[in-house]
Amino acid sequence: MLPLLFLCACAAPVPVLASEAQCFQSKNHLVVFHDRIDEVGSDFIVRPPARGKIACVFDPTPDDRRIGAPGDPLHFLTLLGDYLILTRSTGPDGDLVIYDLSGASDEPVIDVPADDDVVVTEELTYWERTSDATSENCPQYEAYTSDGLGSVIAEERVFDPATGDVTETGNARCSATQ
């Protein structure tokens, strides 16, 4: 299973031209983003939802909320109600980054190191990397380290977009890292 996990973790989105935008809309928000050409990551603008047919073009205005800055390798994952769910990564080990689009803050409400197997339903389930693994708390520790990998303990969390709360499920696992 490790080779499959490695392949999945290394898969990267195909870059698009800066003029090619992608749009996603919820009941309350329109998110327009485009991938950067000269570096890893995307730039995002957030607007009120569009009415009728729109042209999906990344053309920021002074009224737009901007998310993303040079040097911050953010990637779109999903729009879940009032929350913009992103990942931050230049390789296989990254972070989960969540912005509350209904709030006034430009800071994310969640920005944590997390495994890449996020599950989105009405909620968002993810594995937050919380501590280093050892041979005492990780049955796979010796196998991971002998293959040149690192290992961490990841704890399962559930983010509820209806309340903005994160719940710990009590489940933990040992994850390989690079």
Short mmCIF file of C-alpha atoms in Angstrom, two decimals:
data_model
loop_
_atom_site.label_atom_id
_atom_site.label_comp_id
_atom_site.label_asym_id
_atom_site.label_seq_id
_atom_site.Cartn_x
_atom_site.Cartn_y
_atom_site.Cartn_z
CA MET A 1 0.00 0.00 0.00
CA LEU A 2 2.91 2.33 0.58
CA PRO A 3 3.77 2.67 -3.14
CA LEU A 4 0.14 3.57 -3.92
CA LEU A 5 0.08 6.13 -1.10
CA PHE A 6 3.34 7.57 -2.43
CA LEU A 7 1.96 7.86 -5.94
CA CYS A 8 -1.25 9.51 -4.75
CA ALA A 9 0.64 11.95 -2.54
CA CYS A 10 2.89 13.03 -5.42
CA ALA A 11 0.13 13.63 -7.95
CA ALA A 12 -0.01 17.32 -8.81
CA PRO A 13 -2.59 19.32 -10.72
CA VAL A 14 -1.71 20.15 -14.30
CA PRO A 15 -0.81 23.85 -14.53
CA VAL A 16 -3.01 26.08 -16.65
CA LEU A 17 -2.32 29.43 -18.25
CA ALA A 18 -2.80 32.47 -16.06
CA SER A 19 -5.74 33.60 -18.19
CA GLU A 20 -7.58 30.32 -17.60
CA ALA A 21 -9.73 30.72 -14.52
CA GLN A 22 -11.87 28.26 -12.64
CA CYS A 23 -15.05 29.28 -10.85
CA PHE A 24 -16.98 27.65 -8.02
CA GLN A 25 -20.09 29.05 -6.44
CA SER A 26 -22.07 28.36 -3.29
CA LYS A 27 -25.28 29.99 -2.16
CA ASN A 28 -23.32 32.92 -0.70
CA HIS A 29 -20.00 33.13 -2.56
CA LEU A 30 -18.35 33.00 -5.96
CA VAL A 31 -14.72 31.88 -5.87
CA VAL A 32 -12.58 32.51 -8.94
CA PHE A 33 -9.01 31.27 -9.07
CA HIS A 34 -6.16 30.70 -11.44
CA ASP A 35 -2.90 28.82 -11.10
CA ARG A 36 0.28 30.86 -11.14
CA ILE A 37 2.61 30.32 -14.08
CA ASP A 38 5.92 31.24 -12.48
CA GLU A 39 5.51 29.42 -9.16
CA VAL A 40 3.46 26.78 -7.37
CA GLY A 41 0.01 27.72 -6.11
CA SER A 42 -3.08 29.67 -7.05
CA ASP A 43 -4.52 33.12 -6.46
CA PHE A 44 -8.16 33.43 -5.39
CA ILE A 45 -10.78 36.15 -5.47
CA VAL A 46 -14.07 35.92 -3.60
CA ARG A 47 -17.20 37.80 -4.62
CA PRO A 48 -20.91 37.70 -3.90
CA PRO A 49 -22.62 34.94 -5.89
CA ALA A 50 -23.29 35.64 -9.54
CA ARG A 51 -26.79 35.82 -10.92
CA GLY A 52 -27.33 34.19 -14.29
CA LYS A 53 -24.58 33.17 -16.67
CA ILE A 54 -21.13 34.66 -16.04
CA ALA A 55 -17.79 34.62 -17.79
CA CYS A 56 -15.30 32.81 -15.57
CA VAL A 57 -12.39 35.25 -15.75
CA PHE A 58 -9.79 36.05 -13.10
CA ASP A 59 -10.01 39.85 -13.19
CA PRO A 60 -9.71 41.26 -9.64
CA THR A 61 -11.55 44.43 -8.69
CA PRO A 62 -11.07 46.63 -5.60
CA ASP A 63 -14.23 45.11 -4.09
CA ASP A 64 -12.93 41.51 -4.31
CA ARG A 65 -11.56 39.67 -1.33
CA ARG A 66 -8.11 38.33 -2.25
CA ILE A 67 -6.67 35.08 -0.93
CA GLY A 68 -3.23 33.84 -1.87
CA ALA A 69 0.07 35.61 -2.18
CA PRO A 70 3.34 34.94 -3.96
CA GLY A 71 5.28 32.26 -2.14
CA ASP A 72 2.16 30.68 -0.59
CA PRO A 73 1.47 27.46 -2.55
CA LEU A 74 -2.31 27.27 -2.02
CA HIS A 75 -4.44 24.83 -4.04
CA PHE A 76 -8.25 24.63 -4.31
CA LEU A 77 -9.89 21.60 -2.72
CA THR A 78 -13.57 22.58 -2.41
CA LEU A 79 -16.08 25.24 -1.47
CA LEU A 80 -18.18 23.98 1.43
CA GLY A 81 -20.94 26.42 2.37
CA ASP A 82 -19.24 29.56 3.69
CA TYR A 83 -15.81 27.88 3.83
CA LEU A 84 -13.09 27.81 1.22
CA ILE A 85 -11.11 24.60 1.69
CA LEU A 86 -7.54 24.70 0.39
CA THR A 87 -4.33 22.75 0.67
CA ARG A 88 -0.86 24.25 0.96
CA SER A 89 1.92 22.16 -0.51
CA THR A 90 4.89 22.00 -2.82
CA GLY A 91 5.20 18.24 -2.38
CA PRO A 92 3.64 15.22 -0.76
CA ASP A 93 3.37 16.60 2.80
CA GLY A 94 1.16 19.65 3.11
CA ASP A 95 -1.33 21.59 5.17
CA LEU A 96 -5.10 21.93 5.29
CA VAL A 97 -6.13 25.60 5.13
CA ILE A 98 -9.73 26.75 5.68
CA TYR A 99 -11.05 30.28 5.23
CA ASP A 100 -14.41 31.47 6.59
CA LEU A 101 -15.74 33.53 3.69
CA SER A 102 -18.59 34.94 5.80
CA GLY A 103 -16.16 36.50 8.28
CA ALA A 104 -14.17 39.68 7.91
CA SER A 105 -10.80 38.15 8.77
CA ASP A 106 -8.24 37.52 6.06
CA GLU A 107 -6.63 34.86 8.25
CA PRO A 108 -7.59 31.19 7.90
CA VAL A 109 -9.70 29.66 10.67
CA ILE A 110 -7.77 26.39 10.28
CA ASP A 111 -4.17 26.06 9.08
CA VAL A 112 -2.70 22.73 10.18
CA PRO A 113 -0.36 20.06 8.85
CA ALA A 114 -2.58 17.28 7.51
CA ASP A 115 -2.44 14.08 5.48
CA ASP A 116 -3.81 14.41 1.97
CA ASP A 117 -6.72 11.96 2.26
CA VAL A 118 -9.46 14.48 3.05
CA VAL A 119 -13.07 13.28 2.81
CA VAL A 120 -15.76 15.85 1.96
CA THR A 121 -19.44 15.11 2.56
CA GLU A 122 -21.66 17.50 4.49
CA GLU A 123 -18.61 17.73 6.75
CA LEU A 124 -14.88 17.58 6.17
CA THR A 125 -12.91 14.70 7.69
CA TYR A 126 -9.13 14.97 7.79
CA TRP A 127 -6.07 13.58 9.59
CA GLU A 128 -4.07 16.27 11.39
CA ARG A 129 -0.40 15.47 11.91
CA THR A 130 0.06 16.13 15.62
CA SER A 131 3.35 14.60 16.81
CA ASP A 132 6.42 12.66 15.78
CA ALA A 133 6.13 8.90 15.66
CA THR A 134 8.46 6.59 17.53
CA SER A 135 8.99 2.85 17.60
CA GLU A 136 6.80 2.81 20.74
CA ASN A 137 3.71 4.52 19.24
CA CYS A 138 3.96 3.47 15.58
CA PRO A 139 3.92 -0.20 14.54
CA GLN A 140 5.18 0.76 11.05
CA TYR A 141 8.00 3.00 12.33
CA GLU A 142 10.87 0.61 11.50
CA ALA A 143 9.48 -0.13 8.02
CA TYR A 144 9.00 3.56 7.24
CA THR A 145 12.43 4.63 8.46
CA SER A 146 14.21 1.72 6.76
CA ASP A 147 12.67 2.91 3.47
CA GLY A 148 14.06 6.42 4.09
CA LEU A 149 10.74 7.91 5.13
CA GLY A 150 9.75 9.75 8.27
CA SER A 151 6.65 9.08 10.30
CA VAL A 152 4.16 11.08 12.31
CA ILE A 153 1.11 10.45 14.40
CA ALA A 154 -2.03 11.82 12.77
CA GLU A 155 -5.35 12.27 14.59
CA GLU A 156 -8.71 12.21 12.83
CA ARG A 157 -10.72 15.43 12.96
CA VAL A 158 -14.14 16.41 11.60
CA PHE A 159 -14.87 19.99 10.58
CA ASP A 160 -18.57 20.92 10.65
CA PRO A 161 -19.29 23.84 8.28
CA ALA A 162 -22.69 24.45 9.90
CA THR A 163 -21.03 25.44 13.19
CA GLY A 164 -17.38 25.99 12.28
CA ASP A 165 -16.40 23.49 15.00
CA VAL A 166 -13.71 20.83 14.81
CA THR A 167 -14.33 17.56 16.62
CA GLU A 168 -11.66 15.00 17.52
CA THR A 169 -12.89 11.47 16.80
CA GLY A 170 -10.35 9.76 19.05
CA ASN A 171 -8.89 7.81 16.11
CA ALA A 172 -5.14 8.05 15.52
CA ARG A 173 -2.75 6.47 13.05
CA CYS A 174 0.89 6.44 12.09
CA SER A 175 1.52 8.08 8.70
CA ALA A 176 4.62 8.00 6.54
CA THR A 177 6.18 11.33 5.57
CA GLN A 178 8.86 12.41 3.11
#
